[in-house]
Amino acid sequence: AQKITQTQPGMFVQEKEAVTLDCTYDTSDPSYGLFWYKQPSSGEMIFLIYQGSYDQQNATEGRYSLNFQKARKSANLVISASQLGDSAMYFCAMRARDQGAQKLVFGQGTRLTINP
Amino acid sequence: NAGVTQTPKFQVLKTGQSMTLQCAQDMNHEYMSWYRQDPGMGLRLIHYSVGAGITDQGEVPNGYNVSRSTTEDFPLRLLSAAPSQTSVYFCASRPGTPTYEQYFGPGTRLTVT
């Protein structure tokens, strides 16, 4: 079965600091992908970054980077130079084949608060 | 493009009532899914569709039905609402491989009393 674990229910960071949000995963599918989504208080799900299991390089999108360590089954999100607008819930998710179909499984999320 | 749209935004039901949550996308995406998000939790897959006429169950399908008669629409039906179905419901769509990014609708907040 596919599983995503986010062990940090909440994090508090000073503005302009870098922050790392942890994510570990488990799957038996050799071809999978990992996502990070941001959910602000308004409720919408915003796609941030994607890493495929066969990608050689760690994914980066602006201030977001994904620290992908395949052997450790971890896919941590790094936000550089945090801003007040980064305060939100962050979800790690994995797409993998389960019973023949590609499905997306989410972790429980980390609430990030950026302090001025 | 409007992207993924969901109606209604809010709904209150009494136990035992039925209703349909609407979802539509105008991006010609093959894949559509319904998720529910309970307080303090991530999203859980209810049902999904890989194309018109094809649907399958996700992680938490009990109490819900879906159909996919067109590429654009993927309604979710609650057959007999229960308080345990109080949740926020998200519809999502994505194109086929190799793009796996899902596009989410704004969500429907459902309360069952």
PDB file of C-alpha atoms in Angstrom:
ATOM      1  CA  ALA A   1       0.000   0.000   0.000  1.00  0.00           C
ATOM      2  CA  GLN A   2       1.097   3.554  -0.657  1.00  0.00           C
ATOM      3  CA  LYS A   3       1.745   5.809   2.304  1.00  0.00           C
ATOM      4  CA  ILE A   4       2.952   9.350   2.937  1.00  0.00           C
ATOM      5  CA  THR A   5       4.146  10.480   6.360  1.00  0.00           C
ATOM      6  CA  GLN A   6       4.584  14.074   7.441  1.00  0.00           C
ATOM      7  CA  THR A   7       5.847  14.100  11.015  1.00  0.00           C
ATOM      8  CA  GLN A   8       5.716  17.861  11.682  1.00  0.00           C
ATOM      9  CA  PRO A   9       2.164  18.968  12.530  1.00  0.00           C
ATOM     10  CA  GLY A  10       3.313  22.584  12.837  1.00  0.00           C
ATOM     11  CA  MET A  11       6.386  24.717  12.273  1.00  0.00           C
ATOM     12  CA  PHE A  12       7.215  28.293  13.211  1.00  0.00           C
ATOM     13  CA  VAL A  13       9.927  30.134  11.290  1.00  0.00           C
ATOM     14  CA  GLN A  14      11.232  33.700  11.212  1.00  0.00           C
ATOM     15  CA  GLU A  15      10.713  35.640   8.009  1.00  0.00           C
ATOM     16  CA  LYS A  16      13.627  35.383   5.550  1.00  0.00           C
ATOM     17  CA  GLU A  17      14.873  32.097   7.050  1.00  0.00           C
ATOM     18  CA  ALA A  18      14.962  28.885   5.046  1.00  0.00           C
ATOM     19  CA  VAL A  19      12.604  26.116   6.118  1.00  0.00           C
ATOM     20  CA  THR A  20      12.542  22.374   5.457  1.00  0.00           C
ATOM     21  CA  LEU A  21       9.286  20.431   5.597  1.00  0.00           C
ATOM     22  CA  ASP A  22       9.729  16.681   6.009  1.00  0.00           C
ATOM     23  CA  CYS A  23       8.057  13.961   3.965  1.00  0.00           C
ATOM     24  CA  THR A  24       8.729  10.231   3.856  1.00  0.00           C
ATOM     25  CA  TYR A  25       6.945   7.782   1.623  1.00  0.00           C
ATOM     26  CA  ASP A  26       6.421   4.099   1.040  1.00  0.00           C
ATOM     27  CA  THR A  27       5.483   2.349  -2.174  1.00  0.00           C
ATOM     28  CA  SER A  28       6.266  -0.855  -4.032  1.00  0.00           C
ATOM     29  CA  ASP A  29       5.804   0.802  -7.448  1.00  0.00           C
ATOM     30  CA  PRO A  30       9.246   1.559  -8.991  1.00  0.00           C
ATOM     31  CA  SER A  31       7.722   4.381 -11.048  1.00  0.00           C
ATOM     32  CA  TYR A  32       6.205   7.026  -8.819  1.00  0.00           C
ATOM     33  CA  GLY A  33       6.164  10.760  -8.321  1.00  0.00           C
ATOM     34  CA  LEU A  34       6.103  13.139  -5.412  1.00  0.00           C
ATOM     35  CA  PHE A  35       4.234  16.421  -5.164  1.00  0.00           C
ATOM     36  CA  TRP A  36       4.038  19.286  -2.755  1.00  0.00           C
ATOM     37  CA  TYR A  37       0.869  21.351  -2.494  1.00  0.00           C
ATOM     38  CA  LYS A  38       0.206  24.534  -0.529  1.00  0.00           C
ATOM     39  CA  GLN A  39      -3.213  25.183   1.017  1.00  0.00           C
ATOM     40  CA  PRO A  40      -3.643  28.739   2.311  1.00  0.00           C
ATOM     41  CA  SER A  41      -6.438  29.666   4.703  1.00  0.00           C
ATOM     42  CA  SER A  42      -8.682  30.386   1.713  1.00  0.00           C
ATOM     43  CA  GLY A  43      -8.750  26.616   1.095  1.00  0.00           C
ATOM     44  CA  GLU A  44      -7.586  26.111  -2.462  1.00  0.00           C
ATOM     45  CA  MET A  45      -4.885  23.568  -3.312  1.00  0.00           C
ATOM     46  CA  ILE A  46      -1.893  25.141  -5.048  1.00  0.00           C
ATOM     47  CA  PHE A  47       0.644  22.947  -6.851  1.00  0.00           C
ATOM     48  CA  LEU A  48       4.242  23.814  -5.900  1.00  0.00           C
ATOM     49  CA  ILE A  49       6.662  21.219  -7.204  1.00  0.00           C
ATOM     50  CA  TYR A  50       6.942  17.695  -8.638  1.00  0.00           C
ATOM     51  CA  GLN A  51       9.695  15.045  -8.589  1.00  0.00           C
ATOM     52  CA  GLY A  52       9.579  11.841 -10.616  1.00  0.00           C
ATOM     53  CA  SER A  53      11.238   8.723  -9.212  1.00  0.00           C
ATOM     54  CA  TYR A  54      13.559   8.455 -12.211  1.00  0.00           C
ATOM     55  CA  ASP A  55      14.512  12.129 -12.292  1.00  0.00           C
ATOM     56  CA  GLN A  56      18.264  12.465 -11.846  1.00  0.00           C
ATOM     57  CA  GLN A  57      18.234  15.981 -10.451  1.00  0.00           C
ATOM     58  CA  ASN A  58      16.294  17.431  -7.547  1.00  0.00           C
ATOM     59  CA  ALA A  59      13.352  19.531  -8.716  1.00  0.00           C
ATOM     60  CA  THR A  60      13.419  23.295  -8.221  1.00  0.00           C
ATOM     61  CA  GLU A  61      10.742  25.947  -8.807  1.00  0.00           C
ATOM     62  CA  GLY A  62      11.779  29.439  -7.795  1.00  0.00           C
ATOM     63  CA  ARG A  63      12.157  29.505  -3.993  1.00  0.00           C
ATOM     64  CA  TYR A  64      10.991  25.886  -3.720  1.00  0.00           C
ATOM     65  CA  SER A  65      13.257  22.888  -4.038  1.00  0.00           C
ATOM     66  CA  LEU A  66      12.638  19.237  -3.361  1.00  0.00           C
ATOM     67  CA  ASN A  67      15.370  17.340  -1.534  1.00  0.00           C
ATOM     68  CA  PHE A  68      14.816  13.863  -2.964  1.00  0.00           C
ATOM     69  CA  GLN A  69      16.692  11.038  -1.229  1.00  0.00           C
ATOM     70  CA  LYS A  70      15.483   7.862  -2.885  1.00  0.00           C
ATOM     71  CA  ALA A  71      17.348   5.385  -0.678  1.00  0.00           C
ATOM     72  CA  ARG A  72      15.885   6.987   2.436  1.00  0.00           C
ATOM     73  CA  LYS A  73      12.447   7.364   0.792  1.00  0.00           C
ATOM     74  CA  SER A  74      12.290  11.011   1.672  1.00  0.00           C
ATOM     75  CA  ALA A  75      11.142  14.028  -0.344  1.00  0.00           C
ATOM     76  CA  ASN A  76      11.550  17.104   1.801  1.00  0.00           C
ATOM     77  CA  LEU A  77      10.418  20.534   0.621  1.00  0.00           C
ATOM     78  CA  VAL A  78      12.872  23.388   1.117  1.00  0.00           C
ATOM     79  CA  ILE A  79      11.608  26.960   0.977  1.00  0.00           C
ATOM     80  CA  SER A  80      14.389  29.517   0.781  1.00  0.00           C
ATOM     81  CA  ALA A  81      14.032  33.066   2.114  1.00  0.00           C
ATOM     82  CA  SER A  82      10.591  32.524   3.640  1.00  0.00           C
ATOM     83  CA  GLN A  83       7.931  35.216   3.320  1.00  0.00           C
ATOM     84  CA  LEU A  84       4.831  36.023   5.378  1.00  0.00           C
ATOM     85  CA  GLY A  85       2.717  34.781   2.459  1.00  0.00           C
ATOM     86  CA  ASP A  86       4.221  31.307   2.853  1.00  0.00           C
ATOM     87  CA  SER A  87       2.122  30.759   5.985  1.00  0.00           C
ATOM     88  CA  ALA A  88      -0.199  27.896   5.035  1.00  0.00           C
ATOM     89  CA  MET A  89      -0.754  24.144   5.252  1.00  0.00           C
ATOM     90  CA  TYR A  90       1.654  22.134   3.128  1.00  0.00           C
ATOM     91  CA  PHE A  91       0.839  18.675   1.859  1.00  0.00           C
ATOM     92  CA  CYS A  92       3.188  16.077   0.456  1.00  0.00           C
ATOM     93  CA  ALA A  93       1.538  13.653  -1.977  1.00  0.00           C
ATOM     94  CA  MET A  94       2.620  10.643  -3.994  1.00  0.00           C
ATOM     95  CA  ARG A  95       1.296   9.244  -7.231  1.00  0.00           C
ATOM     96  CA  ALA A  96       1.866   5.546  -7.674  1.00  0.00           C
ATOM     97  CA  ARG A  97       0.180   2.576  -9.267  1.00  0.00           C
ATOM     98  CA  ASP A  98      -2.155   0.798  -6.890  1.00  0.00           C
ATOM     99  CA  GLN A  99      -4.199  -2.130  -8.156  1.00  0.00           C
ATOM    100  CA  GLY A 100      -3.491  -1.149 -11.733  1.00  0.00           C
ATOM    101  CA  ALA A 101      -4.402   2.532 -11.565  1.00  0.00           C
ATOM    102  CA  GLN A 102      -2.409   5.674 -10.883  1.00  0.00           C
ATOM    103  CA  LYS A 103      -3.604   7.194  -7.609  1.00  0.00           C
ATOM    104  CA  LEU A 104      -2.604  10.178  -5.536  1.00  0.00           C
ATOM    105  CA  VAL A 105      -2.094   9.696  -1.797  1.00  0.00           C
ATOM    106  CA  PHE A 106      -1.675  12.646   0.591  1.00  0.00           C
ATOM    107  CA  GLY A 107       0.088  13.084   3.891  1.00  0.00           C
ATOM    108  CA  GLN A 108      -1.623  14.749   6.843  1.00  0.00           C
ATOM    109  CA  GLY A 109       0.073  18.063   6.248  1.00  0.00           C
ATOM    110  CA  THR A 110       2.318  20.544   8.074  1.00  0.00           C
ATOM    111  CA  ARG A 111       1.049  23.936   9.166  1.00  0.00           C
ATOM    112  CA  LEU A 112       3.781  26.486   8.515  1.00  0.00           C
ATOM    113  CA  THR A 113       3.664  29.866  10.258  1.00  0.00           C
ATOM    114  CA  ILE A 114       6.094  32.596   9.231  1.00  0.00           C
ATOM    115  CA  ASN A 115       6.733  35.175  11.949  1.00  0.00           C
ATOM    116  CA  PRO A 116       7.711  38.754  11.086  1.00  0.00           C
TER     117      PRO A 116
ATOM    118  CA  ASN B   1     -10.150  28.637 -19.396  1.00  0.00           C
ATOM    119  CA  ALA B   2     -12.205  28.411 -16.227  1.00  0.00           C
ATOM    120  CA  GLY B   3     -10.169  25.373 -15.116  1.00  0.00           C
ATOM    121  CA  VAL B   4     -11.993  23.112 -12.655  1.00  0.00           C
ATOM    122  CA  THR B   5     -15.272  24.467 -11.324  1.00  0.00           C
ATOM    123  CA  GLN B   6     -17.355  23.085  -8.473  1.00  0.00           C
ATOM    124  CA  THR B   7     -20.863  23.891  -7.335  1.00  0.00           C
ATOM    125  CA  PRO B   8     -22.144  24.600  -4.792  1.00  0.00           C
ATOM    126  CA  LYS B   9     -19.470  26.241  -2.618  1.00  0.00           C
ATOM    127  CA  PHE B  10     -21.383  25.506   0.578  1.00  0.00           C
ATOM    128  CA  GLN B  11     -24.190  23.079   1.390  1.00  0.00           C
ATOM    129  CA  VAL B  12     -26.039  21.998   4.520  1.00  0.00           C
ATOM    130  CA  LEU B  13     -27.976  18.722   4.424  1.00  0.00           C
ATOM    131  CA  LYS B  14     -30.069  16.827   6.913  1.00  0.00           C
ATOM    132  CA  THR B  15     -29.253  13.204   7.647  1.00  0.00           C
ATOM    133  CA  GLY B  16     -30.791  10.972   5.013  1.00  0.00           C
ATOM    134  CA  GLN B  17     -31.051  13.592   2.277  1.00  0.00           C
ATOM    135  CA  SER B  18     -29.386  13.044  -1.077  1.00  0.00           C
ATOM    136  CA  MET B  19     -27.627  15.537  -3.292  1.00  0.00           C
ATOM    137  CA  THR B  20     -25.165  15.878  -6.164  1.00  0.00           C
ATOM    138  CA  LEU B  21     -21.948  17.868  -6.081  1.00  0.00           C
ATOM    139  CA  GLN B  22     -21.120  19.174  -9.519  1.00  0.00           C
ATOM    140  CA  CYS B  23     -17.662  19.272 -11.080  1.00  0.00           C
ATOM    141  CA  ALA B  24     -16.695  20.435 -14.541  1.00  0.00           C
ATOM    142  CA  GLN B  25     -13.415  21.086 -16.341  1.00  0.00           C
ATOM    143  CA  ASP B  26     -12.765  22.764 -19.661  1.00  0.00           C
ATOM    144  CA  MET B  27      -9.196  21.563 -20.245  1.00  0.00           C
ATOM    145  CA  ASN B  28     -10.123  18.317 -22.021  1.00  0.00           C
ATOM    146  CA  HIS B  29      -8.409  16.310 -19.280  1.00  0.00           C
ATOM    147  CA  GLU B  30      -8.817  12.549 -19.304  1.00  0.00           C
ATOM    148  CA  TYR B  31      -8.494  11.984 -15.584  1.00  0.00           C
ATOM    149  CA  MET B  32     -10.869  13.328 -12.945  1.00  0.00           C
ATOM    150  CA  SER B  33     -11.051  12.579  -9.242  1.00  0.00           C
ATOM    151  CA  TRP B  34     -13.028  13.380  -6.130  1.00  0.00           C
ATOM    152  CA  TYR B  35     -11.351  13.816  -2.743  1.00  0.00           C
ATOM    153  CA  ARG B  36     -12.581  14.633   0.716  1.00  0.00           C
ATOM    154  CA  GLN B  37     -10.627  16.585   3.305  1.00  0.00           C
ATOM    155  CA  ASP B  38     -11.538  16.205   6.953  1.00  0.00           C
ATOM    156  CA  PRO B  39     -10.348  18.747   9.561  1.00  0.00           C
ATOM    157  CA  GLY B  40      -6.587  18.620  10.121  1.00  0.00           C
ATOM    158  CA  MET B  41      -6.078  15.912   7.513  1.00  0.00           C
ATOM    159  CA  GLY B  42      -4.874  15.455   3.996  1.00  0.00           C
ATOM    160  CA  LEU B  43      -7.082  14.586   1.065  1.00  0.00           C
ATOM    161  CA  ARG B  44      -8.485  11.090   0.607  1.00  0.00           C
ATOM    162  CA  LEU B  45      -9.567   9.717  -2.743  1.00  0.00           C
ATOM    163  CA  ILE B  46     -13.268   8.859  -3.059  1.00  0.00           C
ATOM    164  CA  HIS B  47     -13.724   7.939  -6.743  1.00  0.00           C
ATOM    165  CA  TYR B  48     -11.852   8.592  -9.931  1.00  0.00           C
ATOM    166  CA  SER B  49     -12.304   8.339 -13.679  1.00  0.00           C
ATOM    167  CA  VAL B  50      -9.747   7.695 -16.409  1.00  0.00           C
ATOM    168  CA  GLY B  51     -12.086   8.770 -19.205  1.00  0.00           C
ATOM    169  CA  ALA B  52     -15.701   9.134 -20.237  1.00  0.00           C
ATOM    170  CA  GLY B  53     -17.670   6.036 -19.274  1.00  0.00           C
ATOM    171  CA  ILE B  54     -14.960   4.686 -16.941  1.00  0.00           C
ATOM    172  CA  THR B  55     -15.007   5.122 -13.166  1.00  0.00           C
ATOM    173  CA  ASP B  56     -13.461   3.306 -10.235  1.00  0.00           C
ATOM    174  CA  GLN B  57     -13.354   3.411  -6.458  1.00  0.00           C
ATOM    175  CA  GLY B  58     -10.721   5.127  -4.385  1.00  0.00           C
ATOM    176  CA  GLU B  59      -9.863   4.835  -0.717  1.00  0.00           C
ATOM    177  CA  VAL B  60     -13.214   5.912   0.798  1.00  0.00           C
ATOM    178  CA  PRO B  61     -16.023   5.203  -1.728  1.00  0.00           C
ATOM    179  CA  ASN B  62     -18.829   4.083   0.592  1.00  0.00           C
ATOM    180  CA  GLY B  63     -21.900   6.307   0.481  1.00  0.00           C
ATOM    181  CA  TYR B  64     -20.936   7.972  -2.807  1.00  0.00           C
ATOM    182  CA  ASN B  65     -21.693   7.320  -6.474  1.00  0.00           C
ATOM    183  CA  VAL B  66     -20.135   8.828  -9.583  1.00  0.00           C
ATOM    184  CA  SER B  67     -20.660   8.739 -13.322  1.00  0.00           C
ATOM    185  CA  ARG B  68     -18.724  10.176 -16.259  1.00  0.00           C
ATOM    186  CA  SER B  69     -20.956  10.571 -19.295  1.00  0.00           C
ATOM    187  CA  THR B  70     -18.816  13.341 -20.818  1.00  0.00           C
ATOM    188  CA  THR B  71     -15.149  14.317 -20.640  1.00  0.00           C
ATOM    189  CA  GLU B  72     -16.067  17.626 -19.002  1.00  0.00           C
ATOM    190  CA  ASP B  73     -18.350  16.585 -16.138  1.00  0.00           C
ATOM    191  CA  PHE B  74     -17.842  14.328 -13.133  1.00  0.00           C
ATOM    192  CA  PRO B  75     -20.678  14.662 -10.583  1.00  0.00           C
ATOM    193  CA  LEU B  76     -20.501  13.113  -7.119  1.00  0.00           C
ATOM    194  CA  ARG B  77     -23.751  11.842  -5.626  1.00  0.00           C
ATOM    195  CA  LEU B  78     -24.381  11.386  -1.919  1.00  0.00           C
ATOM    196  CA  LEU B  79     -27.048   8.722  -1.689  1.00  0.00           C
ATOM    197  CA  SER B  80     -28.210   9.177   1.926  1.00  0.00           C
ATOM    198  CA  ALA B  81     -26.187  11.818   3.754  1.00  0.00           C
ATOM    199  CA  ALA B  82     -24.675  11.001   7.139  1.00  0.00           C
ATOM    200  CA  PRO B  83     -22.906  13.293   9.662  1.00  0.00           C
ATOM    201  CA  SER B  84     -19.679  11.379   8.914  1.00  0.00           C
ATOM    202  CA  GLN B  85     -19.793  12.868   5.404  1.00  0.00           C
ATOM    203  CA  THR B  86     -19.341  16.387   6.768  1.00  0.00           C
ATOM    204  CA  SER B  87     -16.183  17.450   4.983  1.00  0.00           C
ATOM    205  CA  VAL B  88     -14.684  19.631   2.275  1.00  0.00           C
ATOM    206  CA  TYR B  89     -14.891  17.991  -1.133  1.00  0.00           C
ATOM    207  CA  PHE B  90     -12.377  18.681  -3.874  1.00  0.00           C
ATOM    208  CA  CYS B  91     -12.657  17.742  -7.514  1.00  0.00           C
ATOM    209  CA  ALA B  92      -9.459  17.495  -9.562  1.00  0.00           C
ATOM    210  CA  SER B  93      -8.462  16.786 -13.124  1.00  0.00           C
ATOM    211  CA  ARG B  94      -5.262  16.079 -14.996  1.00  0.00           C
ATOM    212  CA  PRO B  95      -4.216  15.209 -18.523  1.00  0.00           C
ATOM    213  CA  GLY B  96      -2.763  11.800 -19.329  1.00  0.00           C
ATOM    214  CA  THR B  97       0.862  10.884 -18.883  1.00  0.00           C
ATOM    215  CA  PRO B  98       3.547  12.173 -18.747  1.00  0.00           C
ATOM    216  CA  THR B  99       2.027  15.189 -16.980  1.00  0.00           C
ATOM    217  CA  TYR B 100       0.871  14.190 -13.544  1.00  0.00           C
ATOM    218  CA  GLU B 101       0.028  17.578 -12.071  1.00  0.00           C
ATOM    219  CA  GLN B 102      -3.542  17.661 -10.794  1.00  0.00           C
ATOM    220  CA  TYR B 103      -5.626  20.794 -11.114  1.00  0.00           C
ATOM    221  CA  PHE B 104      -7.976  21.246  -8.176  1.00  0.00           C
ATOM    222  CA  GLY B 105     -11.336  22.949  -7.987  1.00  0.00           C
ATOM    223  CA  PRO B 106     -12.056  25.453  -5.183  1.00  0.00           C
ATOM    224  CA  GLY B 107     -13.851  22.880  -3.022  1.00  0.00           C
ATOM    225  CA  THR B 108     -17.367  22.388  -1.635  1.00  0.00           C
ATOM    226  CA  ARG B 109     -17.878  22.628   2.116  1.00  0.00           C
ATOM    227  CA  LEU B 110     -20.623  20.170   3.118  1.00  0.00           C
ATOM    228  CA  THR B 111     -22.230  19.968   6.542  1.00  0.00           C
ATOM    229  CA  VAL B 112     -24.611  17.136   7.408  1.00  0.00           C
ATOM    230  CA  THR B 113     -26.719  17.687  10.533  1.00  0.00           C
TER     231      THR B 113
END
